[in-house]
Amino acid sequence: MDFIQLAISGLAQGCVYGLIALGFVLIYKATEGVNFAQGDFMMMGAFVTIWLTNAEYLGINFWLAVPIAILIMGILGYLLDMLIIRRMFGQPQIALVILTIALGFIIRFAAGAIWTHEPQLLETPFAGKEVRFLGFVLGFEEVAVIIVTLLLTLFLFLFFKKAKLGKAMQAASQNQLAAYYMGIPVKKIQSLVWALAGAVAAVAGILFASKGAVDPSTGLLGIKAFAAAVIGGFGSLPGALIGGLIIGIIEPFAAYALPAGYSQITPYLIMILVLIFRPAGLFSQMHSKKV
Amino acid sequence: MDRIALKIDNLESYYGPIMAIRGVSLEVREGQIVTILGSNGAGKTTLLKTISGVMMPAKGTIIFNSESIGGLEADKIVKKGLVHVPEGREIFPLLSVYENIILGAYTRTDKNKISVDLEMVYEYFPILQERAKQRAGTLSGGQQQMLAIARGLMSKPDLMLLDEPSLGLSPILVEEIFTILKRLNKEQNVTMLLVEQNARVALELANYGYVMEIGRIVMADKSEKLSQSKDIQEYYLGMSTAGERGQRRYKVRKTWR
Ligand SMILES: Nc1ncnc2c1ncn2[C@@H]1O[C@H](COP(=O)(O)OP(=O)(O)OP(=O)(O)O)[C@@H](O)[C@H]1O
Ligand SMILES: [Mg+2]
């Protein structure tokens, strides 16, 4: 009983890591760069939703606030690429890394200035509700987190597998010049990838804030999600999710079994082991990329 | 039938401060195959890039099907029916062969006609149908070149710019690909502007040829005439007549750079 509850809450937390890791993978696939602000995007998505729907702020209906927040974060992602990141075209990859780290700081400080550093919980219509399943009593939020994450991952997977736009995104990342030659509007496509990463971050933030309080430094758990993405193999969407789930599930058990403090190390320990023994990640097919 | 498909006047193009295209003018008539010959670094690829909108022209005009396309973005130009098959088989290595081909039709909206053209493309390149599900990066060099041409065809072009399709291929494969190009020109009415270093096959295929040196057109004539020209025979067809003379001219040429 205890075991199941621990596993379910670990799974739900792992879903959030997985969604942030999806954001890492999206940006990596499209630009070969890493967006170290992805965790802060998630925090911001959470706060935007809180601001829209919580009674003390705007108090808009939850089901209306959610799509608006996703849209806002998507637009911000698009603008970020259009106004800043696109201009760094041709710079070495490290430039994007530094830029996104700085961006993370800015988002954290801005969020603190706007919404204070107090931990806040997203007010949802299903707060405190329970789901009975095979004799277990599960928190509704946790079940919702797991279902929404699975659906979103499935959607993204199919999007890249089937949709014309998803194909074009992959093409633009694999061979930018050839994509230009084929008349694929590469710049617009890259901005759309950033929009998608923003929207996914918003979903992660909403899920996270519905089951626990957020504050401006919450985005720092992006580092754990980064480990998840590495474990999954940086180029694989399902891999990112599974990497997140592995970390999410192991965490509570490590905390239970190991002396205090040590459990915090486990995600990174797993990441290092994966890097040593399977450097391309657990789930990525080995491939040699054309330079 | 002899309508002008592409007309370029006084085109100039730069890489930063380096002038790579120095006032090029040329003409391609509908239904023709026109070739541009020239040694390494002459500016052939740059010229094609400028026509297809991957690079911006600094000066000059590009008229395609009676419309000025100079300075338009590449995707707009593809929509107008001009496609660039780049040098060195630039394919999408991790996507399947089929996905590569279909991406060639990215700018098109006539969905039902796309599948008809897919059949057409497979008919010309049956090996690609056989390998449709395979990752494009695993194809052989010759197959990748076929894929690049097939992908270009899917945009349903009036004019195809081909950049050294013979590069790095065995003579037999070159023969095979050039035969297909000839068929495409005749049967699908695709006008072609073909950049080549392999002057022999290019002049055999083309109706008309230009010779480019350091950013300029230095010679232009019908293919048969070019094949008979002394200079062409020496520099591009490797028929050095009098050994000593060839030697001397070669040295002179080198000092140009
Ligand atoms: N990205 C670039 N930046 C600066 N200079 C360039 C660039 N690309 C080409 N050049 C220069 O422009 C000139 C023309 O190059 P281009 O690639 O058009 O030649 P080419 O005729 O296609 O040669 P090849 O037969 O070797 O393909 C060369 O002197 C080359 O060094
Ligand atoms: Mg070239």
Coordinates of C-alpha atoms and ligand atoms in Angstrom, one line a residue:
Chain A
M1 CA 0.0 0.0 0.0
D2 CA 2.7 2.4 1.1
F3 CA 4.8 1.2 -1.7
I4 CA 2.2 1.8 -4.3
Q5 CA 1.5 5.3 -3.1
L6 CA 5.2 6.1 -3.1
A7 CA 5.5 4.8 -6.6
I8 CA 2.5 6.8 -7.9
S9 CA 3.7 10.0 -6.4
G10 CA 7.1 9.3 -7.8
L11 CA 5.6 8.6 -11.2
A12 CA 3.7 11.9 -11.1
Q13 CA 6.8 13.8 -10.2
G14 CA 8.7 11.9 -12.9
C15 CA 6.1 13.0 -15.4
V16 CA 6.9 16.7 -14.7
Y17 CA 10.7 15.9 -15.1
G18 CA 9.8 14.1 -18.3
L19 CA 7.9 17.0 -19.7
I20 CA 10.7 19.4 -19.0
A21 CA 13.1 16.9 -20.5
L22 CA 10.8 16.9 -23.6
G23 CA 11.4 20.6 -23.8
F24 CA 15.1 20.1 -23.8
V25 CA 14.9 17.4 -26.5
L26 CA 12.6 19.6 -28.7
I27 CA 15.1 22.5 -28.7
Y28 CA 18.0 20.1 -29.1
K29 CA 16.4 18.4 -32.0
A30 CA 15.6 21.7 -33.7
T31 CA 18.7 23.7 -33.0
E32 CA 21.4 21.3 -31.7
G33 CA 21.6 23.6 -28.7
V34 CA 20.5 23.2 -25.1
N35 CA 18.0 25.5 -23.5
F36 CA 19.0 25.7 -19.9
A37 CA 16.0 27.9 -19.1
Q38 CA 13.6 25.1 -19.8
G39 CA 13.0 24.6 -16.1
D40 CA 12.4 28.3 -15.6
F41 CA 9.9 28.3 -18.5
M42 CA 8.0 25.6 -16.6
M43 CA 8.0 27.8 -13.4
M44 CA 6.9 30.7 -15.4
G45 CA 4.1 28.7 -17.1
A46 CA 3.0 27.7 -13.6
F47 CA 2.9 31.3 -12.4
V48 CA 1.2 32.6 -15.5
T49 CA -1.6 30.1 -14.8
I50 CA -1.8 31.0 -11.1
W51 CA -2.0 34.6 -12.0
L52 CA -4.8 33.9 -14.5
T53 CA -7.0 31.7 -12.4
N54 CA -6.2 32.1 -8.6
A55 CA -8.8 34.1 -6.7
E56 CA -6.3 36.6 -5.4
Y57 CA -5.2 37.5 -8.9
L58 CA -7.5 37.5 -12.0
G59 CA -9.7 34.6 -11.0
I60 CA -10.5 33.4 -14.5
N61 CA -12.2 30.0 -14.8
F62 CA -9.5 27.2 -14.6
W63 CA -10.5 25.6 -17.9
L64 CA -10.2 28.9 -19.7
A65 CA -7.0 29.9 -17.9
V66 CA -5.2 26.7 -19.0
P67 CA -5.3 27.2 -22.8
I68 CA -4.6 30.9 -22.3
A69 CA -1.5 30.1 -20.3
I70 CA -0.3 27.6 -22.8
L71 CA -0.9 30.1 -25.6
I72 CA 0.9 32.9 -23.7
M73 CA 3.9 30.6 -23.1
G74 CA 3.9 29.5 -26.7
I75 CA 3.9 33.1 -28.0
L76 CA 6.7 34.0 -25.6
G77 CA 8.7 31.1 -26.9
Y78 CA 8.1 32.2 -30.5
L79 CA 9.1 35.8 -29.7
L80 CA 12.2 34.7 -27.8
D81 CA 13.5 32.9 -30.9
M82 CA 12.4 35.6 -33.3
L83 CA 13.8 38.5 -31.4
I84 CA 16.9 37.1 -29.7
I85 CA 18.0 33.6 -30.5
R86 CA 17.7 33.9 -34.3
R87 CA 20.1 36.8 -34.2
M88 CA 22.8 34.5 -32.7
F89 CA 22.7 32.4 -35.8
G90 CA 26.2 31.2 -36.7
Q91 CA 27.6 31.7 -33.2
P92 CA 29.1 28.8 -31.4
Q93 CA 26.8 26.5 -29.4
I94 CA 28.2 27.8 -26.1
A95 CA 26.6 31.2 -26.9
L96 CA 23.1 29.7 -26.7
V97 CA 24.0 27.9 -23.5
I98 CA 25.2 31.1 -21.8
L99 CA 22.3 33.0 -23.2
T100 CA 19.7 30.5 -21.8
I101 CA 21.4 30.4 -18.4
A102 CA 21.2 34.1 -18.2
L103 CA 17.6 34.0 -19.4
G104 CA 16.9 31.6 -16.6
F105 CA 18.2 34.1 -14.0
I106 CA 16.1 36.9 -15.6
I107 CA 12.9 34.8 -15.5
R108 CA 13.6 33.8 -11.8
F109 CA 14.2 37.4 -10.7
A110 CA 11.2 38.7 -12.8
A111 CA 8.9 36.1 -11.3
G112 CA 10.1 37.0 -7.8
A113 CA 9.4 40.7 -8.5
I114 CA 6.0 40.1 -9.9
W115 CA 4.6 37.2 -7.8
T116 CA 6.9 37.4 -4.7
H117 CA 9.0 34.5 -3.4
E118 CA 6.1 32.9 -1.4
P119 CA 5.4 29.4 -2.5
Q120 CA 2.0 29.3 -4.2
L121 CA -0.4 26.5 -5.2
L122 CA -2.5 26.5 -8.3
E123 CA -6.2 26.5 -7.5
T124 CA -7.8 23.7 -9.5
P125 CA -11.4 22.4 -9.6
F126 CA -10.1 19.0 -8.7
A127 CA -8.0 19.9 -5.7
G128 CA -8.2 17.4 -2.9
K129 CA -10.4 15.0 -4.9
E130 CA -9.5 11.3 -4.8
V131 CA -9.6 8.4 -7.2
R132 CA -10.4 4.9 -6.0
F133 CA -8.7 2.3 -8.1
L134 CA -8.4 -1.4 -7.3
G135 CA -8.8 -0.6 -3.7
F136 CA -6.2 2.1 -3.7
V137 CA -6.9 5.7 -2.9
L138 CA -5.0 8.0 -5.2
G139 CA -4.8 11.8 -5.4
F140 CA -6.7 13.0 -8.4
E141 CA -3.9 15.5 -9.2
E142 CA -1.4 12.7 -9.5
V143 CA -3.6 10.6 -11.8
A144 CA -4.3 13.6 -13.9
V145 CA -0.6 14.4 -14.2
I146 CA 0.2 11.0 -15.4
I147 CA -2.6 10.8 -17.9
V148 CA -2.0 14.3 -19.3
T149 CA 1.7 13.6 -19.6
L150 CA 1.2 10.3 -21.5
L151 CA -1.3 12.0 -23.9
L152 CA 1.0 14.9 -24.5
T153 CA 4.0 12.7 -25.2
L154 CA 1.9 10.6 -27.5
F155 CA 0.7 13.7 -29.3
L156 CA 4.2 15.0 -29.8
F157 CA 5.5 11.6 -30.9
L158 CA 2.7 11.4 -33.6
F159 CA 3.3 15.0 -34.5
F160 CA 6.9 14.3 -35.4
K161 CA 6.1 11.0 -37.0
K162 CA 3.1 12.0 -39.1
A163 CA 2.5 15.7 -39.4
K164 CA 4.0 17.7 -42.3
L165 CA 5.1 20.4 -39.9
G166 CA 6.8 17.9 -37.6
K167 CA 8.6 16.4 -40.5
A168 CA 9.8 19.8 -41.6
M169 CA 11.0 20.5 -38.1
Q170 CA 13.2 17.4 -38.2
A171 CA 14.4 18.2 -41.7
A172 CA 15.4 21.7 -40.7
S173 CA 17.4 20.3 -37.8
Q174 CA 19.1 17.6 -39.8
N175 CA 20.1 19.7 -42.7
Q176 CA 19.2 23.3 -42.5
L177 CA 20.6 24.2 -45.9
A178 CA 18.8 21.4 -47.7
A179 CA 15.6 22.5 -45.9
Y180 CA 16.1 26.0 -47.4
Y181 CA 16.5 24.5 -50.8
M182 CA 13.2 22.6 -50.5
G183 CA 11.4 25.8 -49.7
I184 CA 10.9 25.0 -46.0
P185 CA 10.8 28.4 -44.2
V186 CA 13.5 27.4 -41.7
K187 CA 13.5 30.5 -39.5
K188 CA 9.7 30.3 -39.0
I189 CA 10.0 26.6 -38.3
Q190 CA 12.6 27.2 -35.6
S191 CA 10.5 29.8 -33.9
L192 CA 7.6 27.4 -33.9
V193 CA 9.8 24.8 -32.2
W194 CA 10.5 27.4 -29.5
A195 CA 6.8 28.1 -29.3
L196 CA 6.2 24.3 -28.8
A197 CA 8.9 24.2 -26.1
G198 CA 7.1 27.1 -24.4
A199 CA 3.7 25.4 -24.6
V200 CA 5.1 22.1 -23.3
A201 CA 6.7 24.0 -20.4
A202 CA 3.4 25.6 -19.6
V203 CA 1.7 22.2 -19.4
A204 CA 4.5 20.9 -17.1
G205 CA 4.1 24.0 -14.9
I206 CA 0.4 23.6 -14.6
L207 CA 0.7 20.0 -13.7
F208 CA 3.5 20.7 -11.2
A209 CA 1.6 23.6 -9.5
S210 CA -1.6 21.6 -9.3
K211 CA 0.1 19.0 -7.0
G212 CA 2.6 21.2 -5.1
A213 CA 3.5 24.7 -4.4
V214 CA 5.8 26.7 -6.7
D215 CA 8.1 29.6 -6.1
P216 CA 10.5 31.3 -8.4
S217 CA 13.4 29.0 -7.7
T218 CA 11.3 25.9 -8.6
G219 CA 12.7 26.1 -12.1
L220 CA 16.0 24.9 -10.8
L221 CA 14.7 21.3 -10.9
G222 CA 15.3 21.7 -14.6
I223 CA 18.7 20.4 -13.8
K224 CA 17.1 17.1 -12.8
A225 CA 15.1 17.1 -16.0
F226 CA 18.3 17.7 -17.9
A227 CA 19.7 14.5 -16.3
A228 CA 16.5 12.8 -17.4
A229 CA 17.0 13.9 -20.9
V230 CA 20.6 12.6 -20.9
I231 CA 19.4 9.3 -19.5
G232 CA 16.8 9.0 -22.2
G233 CA 19.2 9.9 -25.0
F234 CA 19.1 13.5 -25.9
G235 CA 17.4 13.1 -29.2
S236 CA 14.5 10.8 -28.2
L237 CA 11.1 12.1 -27.1
P238 CA 9.8 8.9 -25.5
G239 CA 13.3 8.5 -24.1
A240 CA 13.1 11.8 -22.4
L241 CA 9.8 10.9 -20.8
I242 CA 11.1 7.5 -19.6
G243 CA 14.3 9.2 -18.3
G244 CA 12.1 11.5 -16.3
L245 CA 10.0 8.6 -14.9
I246 CA 13.1 6.7 -13.9
I247 CA 14.4 9.7 -11.9
G248 CA 10.9 10.5 -10.5
I249 CA 10.4 6.9 -9.3
I250 CA 13.8 6.3 -7.9
E251 CA 13.9 9.6 -5.9
P252 CA 11.2 8.8 -3.2
F253 CA 12.6 5.3 -2.8
A254 CA 16.1 6.6 -2.4
A255 CA 14.9 9.1 0.1
Y256 CA 13.2 6.3 2.0
A257 CA 16.2 3.9 1.9
L258 CA 19.2 6.1 2.0
P259 CA 20.5 8.4 4.7
A260 CA 19.3 12.0 4.4
G261 CA 21.1 13.9 1.8
Y262 CA 22.3 11.0 -0.3
S263 CA 19.1 10.6 -2.1
Q264 CA 19.6 13.9 -3.8
I265 CA 22.6 12.5 -5.5
T266 CA 20.8 9.6 -7.2
P267 CA 19.5 11.3 -10.4
Y268 CA 23.0 12.5 -11.2
L269 CA 24.6 9.2 -10.3
I270 CA 22.3 7.5 -12.7
M271 CA 23.1 10.1 -15.4
I272 CA 26.8 9.5 -14.9
L273 CA 26.4 5.8 -15.1
V274 CA 24.4 6.1 -18.3
L275 CA 27.0 8.4 -19.8
I276 CA 29.7 5.9 -19.0
F277 CA 28.0 2.8 -20.1
R278 CA 25.6 4.0 -22.8
P279 CA 26.8 7.4 -23.9
A280 CA 24.0 7.9 -26.5
G281 CA 21.4 7.4 -23.8
L282 CA 19.2 4.4 -22.9
F283 CA 16.7 4.9 -25.7
S284 CA 18.4 6.6 -28.6
Q285 CA 19.4 4.6 -31.6
M286 CA 23.0 5.1 -32.3
H287 CA 23.4 7.2 -35.4
S288 CA 26.3 9.1 -37.0
K289 CA 25.3 12.5 -37.9
K290 CA 26.5 14.3 -41.0
V291 CA 28.7 17.3 -40.0
Chain B
M1 CA 8.3 27.0 -77.4
D2 CA 11.3 29.2 -77.3
R3 CA 10.1 31.4 -74.5
I4 CA 12.7 32.6 -72.0
A5 CA 12.4 30.7 -68.7
L6 CA 15.2 32.5 -66.9
K7 CA 17.1 35.7 -67.7
I8 CA 19.8 37.0 -65.5
D9 CA 21.4 40.4 -66.0
N10 CA 24.5 41.8 -64.5
L11 CA 24.2 39.8 -61.3
E12 CA 26.6 40.4 -58.4
S13 CA 26.9 38.5 -55.2
Y14 CA 29.2 38.7 -52.2
Y15 CA 30.4 36.7 -49.3
G16 CA 31.0 39.6 -46.9
P17 CA 33.5 41.8 -48.7
I18 CA 34.4 39.0 -51.2
M19 CA 32.8 39.5 -54.6
A20 CA 32.0 36.0 -55.8
I21 CA 29.7 36.8 -58.7
R22 CA 31.0 39.7 -60.8
G23 CA 28.3 40.7 -63.2
V24 CA 26.9 37.6 -64.7
S25 CA 24.3 37.6 -67.5
L26 CA 22.7 34.5 -68.9
E27 CA 19.6 33.1 -70.4
V28 CA 17.8 29.8 -70.3
R29 CA 15.0 29.1 -72.8
E30 CA 12.0 26.9 -72.0
G31 CA 12.6 23.2 -72.5
Q32 CA 16.4 23.7 -72.8
I33 CA 19.2 22.2 -70.8
V34 CA 21.9 24.8 -70.3
T35 CA 25.1 24.0 -68.6
I36 CA 27.6 26.1 -66.7
L37 CA 31.2 24.9 -66.8
G38 CA 34.0 26.2 -64.7
S39 CA 36.8 25.0 -62.4
N40 CA 36.8 24.9 -58.6
G41 CA 36.0 28.2 -57.0
A42 CA 34.7 29.8 -60.2
G43 CA 31.4 30.8 -58.5
K44 CA 29.1 28.3 -60.0
T45 CA 27.5 27.2 -56.8
T46 CA 27.2 30.8 -55.6
L47 CA 25.4 31.7 -58.8
L48 CA 22.9 28.9 -58.3
K49 CA 22.4 29.9 -54.7
T50 CA 21.7 33.5 -55.7
I51 CA 19.2 32.4 -58.3
S52 CA 17.3 30.1 -55.9
G53 CA 17.2 32.7 -53.1
V54 CA 19.5 31.1 -50.6
M55 CA 21.8 34.0 -51.1
M56 CA 20.8 37.6 -51.7
P57 CA 22.0 39.3 -54.9
A58 CA 23.8 42.6 -54.4
K59 CA 23.1 43.9 -57.9
G60 CA 21.4 42.8 -61.1
T61 CA 18.1 41.3 -62.0
I62 CA 16.8 37.7 -62.1
I63 CA 13.7 37.2 -64.2
F64 CA 12.0 33.8 -64.0
N65 CA 8.9 33.2 -66.1
S66 CA 8.6 36.9 -66.7
E67 CA 8.7 37.7 -63.0
S68 CA 11.5 39.3 -61.1
I69 CA 12.6 37.0 -58.3
G70 CA 15.8 38.7 -57.2
G71 CA 15.9 39.0 -53.5
L72 CA 12.9 36.8 -52.8
E73 CA 13.1 34.2 -50.0
A74 CA 13.9 30.6 -51.1
D75 CA 10.5 29.3 -50.2
K76 CA 8.7 31.9 -52.4
I77 CA 10.9 31.0 -55.3
V78 CA 10.3 27.2 -54.9
K79 CA 6.6 28.0 -55.0
K80 CA 7.0 29.7 -58.3
G81 CA 8.5 26.6 -59.8
L82 CA 12.2 26.9 -59.5
V83 CA 14.1 24.3 -57.5
H84 CA 17.7 23.9 -56.6
V85 CA 19.2 20.5 -56.3
P86 CA 22.3 21.3 -54.2
E87 CA 25.9 20.1 -54.6
G88 CA 27.0 17.2 -52.5
R89 CA 23.7 15.4 -52.0
E90 CA 22.3 17.4 -49.2
I91 CA 19.7 15.0 -47.9
F92 CA 17.9 14.6 -44.6
P93 CA 20.0 11.7 -43.3
L94 CA 17.8 10.5 -40.4
L95 CA 14.5 10.6 -42.2
S96 CA 13.4 7.8 -44.5
V97 CA 13.8 7.9 -48.2
Y98 CA 10.1 8.4 -48.6
E99 CA 10.0 11.2 -46.1
N100 CA 12.8 13.0 -47.9
I101 CA 11.0 12.7 -51.2
I102 CA 7.7 14.0 -49.7
L103 CA 9.4 17.0 -48.1
G104 CA 10.3 18.1 -51.7
A105 CA 6.6 18.8 -52.0
Y106 CA 6.6 21.0 -48.9
T107 CA 5.4 24.2 -50.6
R108 CA 2.6 22.5 -52.5
T109 CA -1.0 22.4 -51.5
D110 CA -2.4 20.1 -54.3
K111 CA -2.4 17.0 -52.2
N112 CA -4.0 14.6 -54.6
K113 CA -1.5 15.5 -57.3
I114 CA 1.4 14.9 -55.0
S115 CA 0.8 11.2 -54.9
V116 CA 0.6 11.1 -58.7
D117 CA 4.0 12.8 -58.9
L118 CA 5.4 10.4 -56.3
E119 CA 4.5 7.5 -58.7
M120 CA 6.2 9.4 -61.5
V121 CA 9.3 9.9 -59.4
Y122 CA 9.4 6.2 -58.5
E123 CA 9.1 5.3 -62.1
Y124 CA 12.3 7.2 -62.9
F125 CA 14.1 6.1 -59.8
P126 CA 12.8 2.6 -59.0
I127 CA 15.6 2.0 -56.5
L128 CA 14.2 4.7 -54.3
Q129 CA 10.8 2.9 -54.1
E130 CA 12.7 -0.2 -53.1
R131 CA 14.5 1.7 -50.4
A132 CA 11.5 3.9 -49.4
K133 CA 11.5 2.9 -45.7
Q134 CA 15.3 3.0 -45.3
R135 CA 17.0 6.0 -43.6
A136 CA 18.3 8.2 -46.3
G137 CA 21.7 8.5 -44.6
T138 CA 22.3 4.8 -45.3
L139 CA 21.9 5.1 -49.1
S140 CA 25.0 4.9 -51.3
G141 CA 26.4 8.1 -52.8
G142 CA 24.7 7.5 -56.2
Q143 CA 21.4 6.7 -54.6
Q144 CA 21.6 9.9 -52.4
Q145 CA 22.2 11.9 -55.6
M146 CA 19.1 10.3 -57.1
L147 CA 17.2 11.1 -54.0
A148 CA 18.3 14.7 -54.1
I149 CA 17.0 14.9 -57.7
A150 CA 13.8 13.0 -56.9
R151 CA 13.1 15.3 -53.9
G152 CA 13.7 18.3 -56.2
L153 CA 11.2 16.9 -58.7
M154 CA 8.5 16.7 -56.1
S155 CA 8.2 20.5 -56.0
K156 CA 6.9 20.2 -59.6
P157 CA 9.5 22.6 -61.0
D158 CA 9.5 24.3 -64.4
L159 CA 13.2 25.0 -63.9
M160 CA 15.6 22.8 -62.0
L161 CA 19.1 24.0 -61.0
L162 CA 21.4 21.1 -60.7
D163 CA 24.8 21.5 -59.0
E164 CA 27.3 18.9 -60.0
P165 CA 25.1 15.8 -60.0
S166 CA 28.1 13.8 -61.3
L167 CA 30.3 14.7 -58.3
G168 CA 32.1 11.6 -56.9
L169 CA 30.1 9.1 -58.9
S170 CA 31.4 6.2 -61.1
P171 CA 31.2 6.8 -64.9
I172 CA 28.4 4.2 -65.1
L173 CA 26.3 5.9 -62.5
V174 CA 27.0 9.3 -64.1
E175 CA 25.7 7.8 -67.4
E176 CA 22.6 6.5 -65.6
I177 CA 21.8 9.7 -63.9
F178 CA 22.3 11.8 -67.0
T179 CA 20.1 9.5 -69.0
I180 CA 17.4 10.1 -66.5
L181 CA 17.9 13.8 -66.6
K182 CA 17.5 13.7 -70.4
R183 CA 14.3 11.8 -70.0
L184 CA 13.0 14.2 -67.4
N185 CA 13.7 17.1 -69.7
K186 CA 12.0 15.5 -72.7
E187 CA 9.1 13.7 -71.0
Q188 CA 8.3 15.9 -68.0
N189 CA 9.3 19.1 -69.8
V190 CA 11.7 20.2 -67.0
T191 CA 14.0 23.0 -68.1
M192 CA 17.5 22.6 -66.5
L193 CA 20.4 24.7 -65.6
L194 CA 23.2 22.3 -65.0
V195 CA 26.5 23.2 -63.3
E196 CA 29.2 20.7 -64.0
Q197 CA 32.9 20.1 -64.0
N198 CA 32.5 17.0 -66.0
A199 CA 32.3 18.9 -69.3
R200 CA 32.1 15.9 -71.5
V201 CA 28.8 14.6 -70.2
A202 CA 27.4 18.0 -69.6
L203 CA 28.0 19.2 -73.1
E204 CA 26.6 16.0 -74.5
L205 CA 23.4 16.6 -72.6
A206 CA 23.0 20.4 -72.9
N207 CA 21.8 22.5 -75.7
Y208 CA 23.8 25.5 -74.7
G209 CA 26.8 26.2 -72.4
Y210 CA 28.4 29.0 -70.5
V211 CA 32.0 28.9 -69.1
M212 CA 32.6 30.7 -65.9
E213 CA 35.9 31.9 -64.5
I214 CA 36.4 33.8 -61.2
G215 CA 32.8 35.1 -61.0
R216 CA 32.4 36.0 -64.7
I217 CA 31.1 34.3 -67.8
V218 CA 34.1 34.1 -70.2
M219 CA 32.5 32.0 -73.0
A220 CA 29.0 31.1 -74.2
D221 CA 27.9 29.1 -77.2
K222 CA 25.9 26.1 -78.4
S223 CA 27.2 22.9 -76.9
E224 CA 28.5 21.5 -80.1
K225 CA 30.5 24.7 -80.7
L226 CA 31.9 24.6 -77.2
S227 CA 32.9 21.0 -77.5
Q228 CA 34.9 22.0 -80.6
S229 CA 36.6 25.0 -79.1
K230 CA 40.3 24.6 -78.5
D231 CA 40.2 26.1 -75.0
I232 CA 37.4 23.9 -73.8
Q233 CA 39.1 20.8 -75.2
E234 CA 42.2 21.7 -73.3
Y235 CA 40.9 22.8 -70.0
Y236 CA 37.7 20.9 -69.6
L237 CA 37.9 17.9 -71.8
G238 CA 41.5 17.1 -71.0
M239 CA 42.5 16.8 -74.7
S240 CA 45.7 18.7 -74.3
T241 CA 46.8 18.9 -78.0
A242 CA 50.3 20.1 -78.0
G243 CA 51.8 19.1 -74.7
E244 CA 54.1 22.1 -74.4
R245 CA 51.4 24.6 -75.3
G246 CA 49.0 23.1 -72.8
Q247 CA 51.7 23.3 -70.1
R248 CA 52.4 26.9 -70.8
R249 CA 48.8 28.0 -70.8
Y250 CA 48.2 26.1 -67.6
K251 CA 50.9 28.1 -65.8
V252 CA 49.5 31.4 -67.1
R253 CA 46.1 30.4 -65.8
K254 CA 47.5 29.6 -62.4
T255 CA 48.9 33.1 -62.0
W256 CA 45.4 34.5 -62.4
R257 CA 44.4 33.5 -59.0
Ligands
LIG1 N1 30.6 30.7 -47.4 C1 31.6 31.3 -48.1 N2 32.3 32.3 -47.5 C2 33.3 33.0 -48.2 N3 33.6 32.7 -49.4 C3 33.0 31.7 -50.0 C4 32.0 30.9 -49.4 N4 31.5 30.0 -50.3 C5 32.3 30.1 -51.4 N5 33.2 31.1 -51.2 C6 34.1 31.6 -52.3 O1 33.4 32.1 -53.4 C7 34.1 31.6 -54.6 C8 33.1 30.8 -55.4 O2 32.7 29.6 -54.7 P1 31.7 28.6 -55.3 O3 31.4 27.6 -54.3 O4 30.6 29.3 -55.9 O5 32.6 27.9 -56.5 P2 32.2 26.7 -57.4 O6 32.3 27.2 -58.8 O7 30.9 26.1 -57.1 O8 33.3 25.7 -57.1 P3 33.3 24.1 -57.1 O9 33.4 23.6 -58.5 O10 34.5 23.7 -56.3 O11 32.0 23.7 -56.4 C9 35.3 30.8 -54.1 O12 36.4 31.6 -54.2 C10 35.0 30.5 -52.7 O13 36.2 30.4 -52.0
MG2 MG 30.3 24.3 -56.4

